[in-house]
């Protein structure tokens, strides 16, 4: 297990990568733990992506209940939204790959 | 007579079921009989006083010759003869002696019923109907009941099917007399018997007496009188003491409105979707809940959040085992929560710090970083892996010259794309490594994407602490592992048998091995305790694979080090590193650096590198600070070929793993790729370093056409060899030819 400092460091590093617009960590209730965006945007992202993640997970597990969703990437015209879902939290990174 | 005939015809009427009266009478023949007999008996009882046995003389004369028959005569109150006439008149012409015999014995008592029985059992004739019918019609005052009885009697006579029943019933009613039937004689069977059907009596089921009486009827007078009496009574009622008006009052409860109010019934919609995974989860948690409570409870302790589906490879050796254990942990915790509903599990609520600390979160961060970097570096990595690079359709290509790279210039000739060139892909660097001099690089033997880079100074001056970074191709911005050493690292090598073992040789002569798999920062084994350790910088460490395990050796691989103090040591990896004294290398093939300074007078300065050709087993290259690269053959003491291009020390040289005639060299300011097949005088590709940076090390990538160049600023740049057409095959023959021709030319 990495020490706490390393986790923070990794998060910071992620935020400084090329093209990364924002990084959000929210807990299961949608309360942001760490975020680099403003609160309203954070809440909006968290709420919408939570529902999408539930649906994606339900889809994956409906096909095979022993399977589970590990990562979710949504590529749009402008950005790419990457979600690492978990029961307790959601890790969301929005990146603009063309930058 | 016509009336008699008519009367007779009547009896001959067939019984039809449509007639209600007939129905009633025929359906219950027995009943009718009974009723008729009852009626008869009533009539008989009414007129009992005038009962007398009277025999119809005519019938008796005919029917019974021998015995006199008593005639029965019935008189009602008025004295009228209401003797029921027999319904049946036997034919006087017919000889009914036998029949009469039967009835003669029966009619000793001379009752009515006898008479009727005779009438039934004998045939009748029209001629005999006369006296009977006359009496029938004569008795107009006969009550209806008797008349109907007679009619029903007629009917009964007509009914052939009920003959026996009728007779039996008559004989049943017959209380006083006993009937003795005569035996049926054979003559009787041959006789022709006529049967007549008659209507039976009417059965009254409901009789509602009329309210009004006809004026002509006999009751009219009495009724009128009664009416008058009543009217008198009504008149007298007023004021009569007998009749007093009285009123009564009942209490009616007053109605009262009562209102009731209840709370609004809130309706809540509840819905659920039974998905496949939902059912699977419930089934699993129900099945494993109780069984897994006792074990693995110790695992559930601690602040770590164990998720159901994320496997932790370091915890459980087997994959399946860990699945079961994690599910049982989760189910155990859930069932524990269920059992104690009132205890608020404060530690089960994941607070933010807990989330951040959890392993899964770290894993997710790791993956996320890789994903982000893959987005950034995808074209470069694709080029590295020799995959076709795809254009991102969403990226609008900017009209900005992208040729100028930040630090390096690409090839000299940029206009023509067919000349061999080096294309810079990316570089491994971070702030940790900035300022450090790259001294050595090594690929992992098992994972070709893993690169170990050692940082340390070559010179004696400016000795900083050494640094080892393990880089992954998937993350050029941050090393996967960082190890700091006391002194500068001069050499690295990964073990082949144990791919996570990295041997490091340092400037101060010490050797250490690290396990790159763990996150430990300290070396596994250090040679600082060894008495025979090197005293001067270790130039090379190498793992050597022994095919035949000599006695006394535990492992198939041993570590061999060469240092500047002239010793070549073999190390044993026991608790500490222990070495055997100077060992003459038997197989020099793998040992990179030999202190050949003793045997090669041609090189003036210290040799920095010796590298054997991977294709020709007796050919090696050396580079030294005397600006030259030299090609040697093992058996010759003088170099076969020497290459000079610039007047700067050549720090590193390496054969290409792909072509026998290609090698790369790095001097202070340039990277040179030599293709001996193309030219032995000039390098094929030259790439200049950015000013102020010295290039210090070179490494070829094993499977792709890329080279890695480390510089003095801590950067390791990855270049791709472009358009380097060497020819087919490994060009071993070409190298041999070159060497051979060179040698020949020298002679």
PDB file of C-alpha atoms in Angstrom, chain B residues 404-504:
ATOM      1  CA  UNK B 404      11.100  21.402 -34.825  1.00  0.00           C
ATOM      2  CA  UNK B 405      11.441  19.244 -31.782  1.00  0.00           C
ATOM      3  CA  UNK B 406      12.164  20.832 -28.553  1.00  0.00           C
ATOM      4  CA  UNK B 407      15.528  19.528 -27.806  1.00  0.00           C
ATOM      5  CA  UNK B 408      16.830  17.450 -30.580  1.00  0.00           C
ATOM      6  CA  UNK B 409      17.155  18.072 -34.235  1.00  0.00           C
ATOM      7  CA  UNK B 410      16.101  15.317 -36.429  1.00  0.00           C
ATOM      8  CA  UNK B 411      18.189  14.159 -39.310  1.00  0.00           C
ATOM      9  CA  UNK B 412      20.271  16.427 -41.404  1.00  0.00           C
ATOM     10  CA  UNK B 413      18.340  15.849 -44.509  1.00  0.00           C
ATOM     11  CA  UNK B 414      14.727  16.709 -43.894  1.00  0.00           C
ATOM     12  CA  UNK B 415      13.436  17.303 -47.328  1.00  0.00           C
ATOM     13  CA  UNK B 416      13.934  13.873 -48.588  1.00  0.00           C
ATOM     14  CA  UNK B 417      11.984  11.365 -46.596  1.00  0.00           C
ATOM     15  CA  UNK B 418      13.796   8.401 -47.972  1.00  0.00           C
ATOM     16  CA  UNK B 419      17.124   8.974 -46.357  1.00  0.00           C
ATOM     17  CA  UNK B 420      17.743   7.063 -43.230  1.00  0.00           C
ATOM     18  CA  UNK B 421      16.980   9.174 -40.281  1.00  0.00           C
ATOM     19  CA  UNK B 422      16.284   9.087 -36.621  1.00  0.00           C
ATOM     20  CA  UNK B 423      12.878  10.174 -35.563  1.00  0.00           C
ATOM     21  CA  UNK B 424      12.514  11.202 -32.041  1.00  0.00           C
ATOM     22  CA  UNK B 425       9.521   9.668 -30.394  1.00  0.00           C
ATOM     23  CA  UNK B 426       9.626  10.621 -26.767  1.00  0.00           C
ATOM     24  CA  UNK B 427      11.893  10.717 -23.830  1.00  0.00           C
ATOM     25  CA  UNK B 428      11.846   9.316 -20.382  1.00  0.00           C
ATOM     26  CA  UNK B 429      12.446  12.092 -17.975  1.00  0.00           C
ATOM     27  CA  UNK B 430      11.087  13.606 -14.871  1.00  0.00           C
ATOM     28  CA  UNK B 431      12.257  16.073 -12.326  1.00  0.00           C
ATOM     29  CA  UNK B 432      13.804  13.329 -10.284  1.00  0.00           C
ATOM     30  CA  UNK B 433      16.246  12.536 -12.960  1.00  0.00           C
ATOM     31  CA  UNK B 434      17.028  15.948 -14.167  1.00  0.00           C
ATOM     32  CA  UNK B 435      20.618  16.732 -13.663  1.00  0.00           C
ATOM     33  CA  UNK B 436      21.669  13.142 -13.378  1.00  0.00           C
ATOM     34  CA  UNK B 437      23.871  11.606 -15.905  1.00  0.00           C
ATOM     35  CA  UNK B 438      22.560   8.505 -17.548  1.00  0.00           C
ATOM     36  CA  UNK B 439      25.206   5.916 -17.175  1.00  0.00           C
ATOM     37  CA  UNK B 440      23.577   2.678 -18.129  1.00  0.00           C
ATOM     38  CA  UNK B 441      20.390   1.255 -19.393  1.00  0.00           C
ATOM     39  CA  UNK B 442      19.087  -2.261 -19.455  1.00  0.00           C
ATOM     40  CA  UNK B 443      15.971  -3.939 -20.702  1.00  0.00           C
ATOM     41  CA  UNK B 444      14.096  -6.363 -18.580  1.00  0.00           C
ATOM     42  CA  UNK B 445      14.517  -9.862 -19.865  1.00  0.00           C
ATOM     43  CA  UNK B 446      10.939 -10.854 -19.469  1.00  0.00           C
ATOM     44  CA  UNK B 447       8.996  -7.707 -20.008  1.00  0.00           C
ATOM     45  CA  UNK B 448      10.360  -5.857 -22.993  1.00  0.00           C
ATOM     46  CA  UNK B 449       8.500  -2.749 -22.003  1.00  0.00           C
ATOM     47  CA  UNK B 450      10.430  -2.335 -18.782  1.00  0.00           C
ATOM     48  CA  UNK B 451      13.605  -0.336 -18.798  1.00  0.00           C
ATOM     49  CA  UNK B 452      16.061   0.178 -15.996  1.00  0.00           C
ATOM     50  CA  UNK B 453      18.173   3.273 -16.165  1.00  0.00           C
ATOM     51  CA  UNK B 454      21.062   3.926 -13.908  1.00  0.00           C
ATOM     52  CA  UNK B 455      22.203   7.412 -13.195  1.00  0.00           C
ATOM     53  CA  UNK B 456      25.656   8.168 -12.108  1.00  0.00           C
ATOM     54  CA  UNK B 457      28.675  10.063 -13.056  1.00  0.00           C
ATOM     55  CA  UNK B 458      31.530   8.607 -14.977  1.00  0.00           C
ATOM     56  CA  UNK B 459      34.085  10.947 -13.659  1.00  0.00           C
ATOM     57  CA  UNK B 460      35.446  11.017 -10.295  1.00  0.00           C
ATOM     58  CA  UNK B 461      34.409  14.537  -9.731  1.00  0.00           C
ATOM     59  CA  UNK B 462      30.878  15.598  -9.067  1.00  0.00           C
ATOM     60  CA  UNK B 463      29.798  12.396  -7.531  1.00  0.00           C
ATOM     61  CA  UNK B 464      26.186  12.616  -6.617  1.00  0.00           C
ATOM     62  CA  UNK B 465      24.172   9.894  -5.116  1.00  0.00           C
ATOM     63  CA  UNK B 466      23.178   7.383  -7.614  1.00  0.00           C
ATOM     64  CA  UNK B 467      19.727   6.773  -8.884  1.00  0.00           C
ATOM     65  CA  UNK B 468      18.057   3.847 -10.495  1.00  0.00           C
ATOM     66  CA  UNK B 469      14.773   4.303 -12.241  1.00  0.00           C
ATOM     67  CA  UNK B 470      12.637   1.608 -13.685  1.00  0.00           C
ATOM     68  CA  UNK B 471      10.634   3.029 -16.493  1.00  0.00           C
ATOM     69  CA  UNK B 472       7.712   1.523 -18.270  1.00  0.00           C
ATOM     70  CA  UNK B 473       7.030   2.345 -21.847  1.00  0.00           C
ATOM     71  CA  UNK B 474       3.508   3.053 -20.902  1.00  0.00           C
ATOM     72  CA  UNK B 475       4.452   5.919 -18.692  1.00  0.00           C
ATOM     73  CA  UNK B 476       7.280   8.082 -19.945  1.00  0.00           C
ATOM     74  CA  UNK B 477       6.593  10.777 -17.440  1.00  0.00           C
ATOM     75  CA  UNK B 478       7.179   8.993 -14.209  1.00  0.00           C
ATOM     76  CA  UNK B 479       9.222   5.968 -13.367  1.00  0.00           C
ATOM     77  CA  UNK B 480       7.594   2.956 -11.932  1.00  0.00           C
ATOM     78  CA  UNK B 481      10.307   2.400  -9.411  1.00  0.00           C
ATOM     79  CA  UNK B 482      12.875   4.713  -8.037  1.00  0.00           C
ATOM     80  CA  UNK B 483      15.835   3.507  -6.047  1.00  0.00           C
ATOM     81  CA  UNK B 484      18.442   5.754  -4.632  1.00  0.00           C
ATOM     82  CA  UNK B 485      21.929   4.579  -4.039  1.00  0.00           C
ATOM     83  CA  UNK B 486      24.775   5.971  -2.158  1.00  0.00           C
ATOM     84  CA  UNK B 487      27.095   6.282  -5.002  1.00  0.00           C
ATOM     85  CA  UNK B 488      26.641   6.713  -8.658  1.00  0.00           C
ATOM     86  CA  UNK B 489      25.439   3.783 -10.629  1.00  0.00           C
ATOM     87  CA  UNK B 490      27.706   2.680 -13.304  1.00  0.00           C
ATOM     88  CA  UNK B 491      26.173  -0.512 -14.561  1.00  0.00           C
ATOM     89  CA  UNK B 492      22.943  -2.411 -14.503  1.00  0.00           C
ATOM     90  CA  UNK B 493      21.778  -5.794 -15.523  1.00  0.00           C
ATOM     91  CA  UNK B 494      18.570  -7.693 -15.210  1.00  0.00           C
ATOM     92  CA  UNK B 495      18.688 -11.329 -14.372  1.00  0.00           C
ATOM     93  CA  UNK B 496      17.305 -13.688 -16.929  1.00  0.00           C
ATOM     94  CA  UNK B 497      16.166 -16.440 -14.602  1.00  0.00           C
ATOM     95  CA  UNK B 498      14.625 -14.184 -12.033  1.00  0.00           C
ATOM     96  CA  UNK B 499      13.315 -11.360 -14.128  1.00  0.00           C
ATOM     97  CA  UNK B 500      12.647  -9.032 -11.262  1.00  0.00           C
ATOM     98  CA  UNK B 501      16.175  -9.127  -9.991  1.00  0.00           C
ATOM     99  CA  UNK B 502      18.336  -6.231 -10.962  1.00  0.00           C
ATOM    100  CA  UNK B 503      22.026  -6.177 -10.310  1.00  0.00           C
ATOM    101  CA  UNK B 504      23.640  -2.825  -9.906  1.00  0.00           C
TER     102      UNK B 504
END
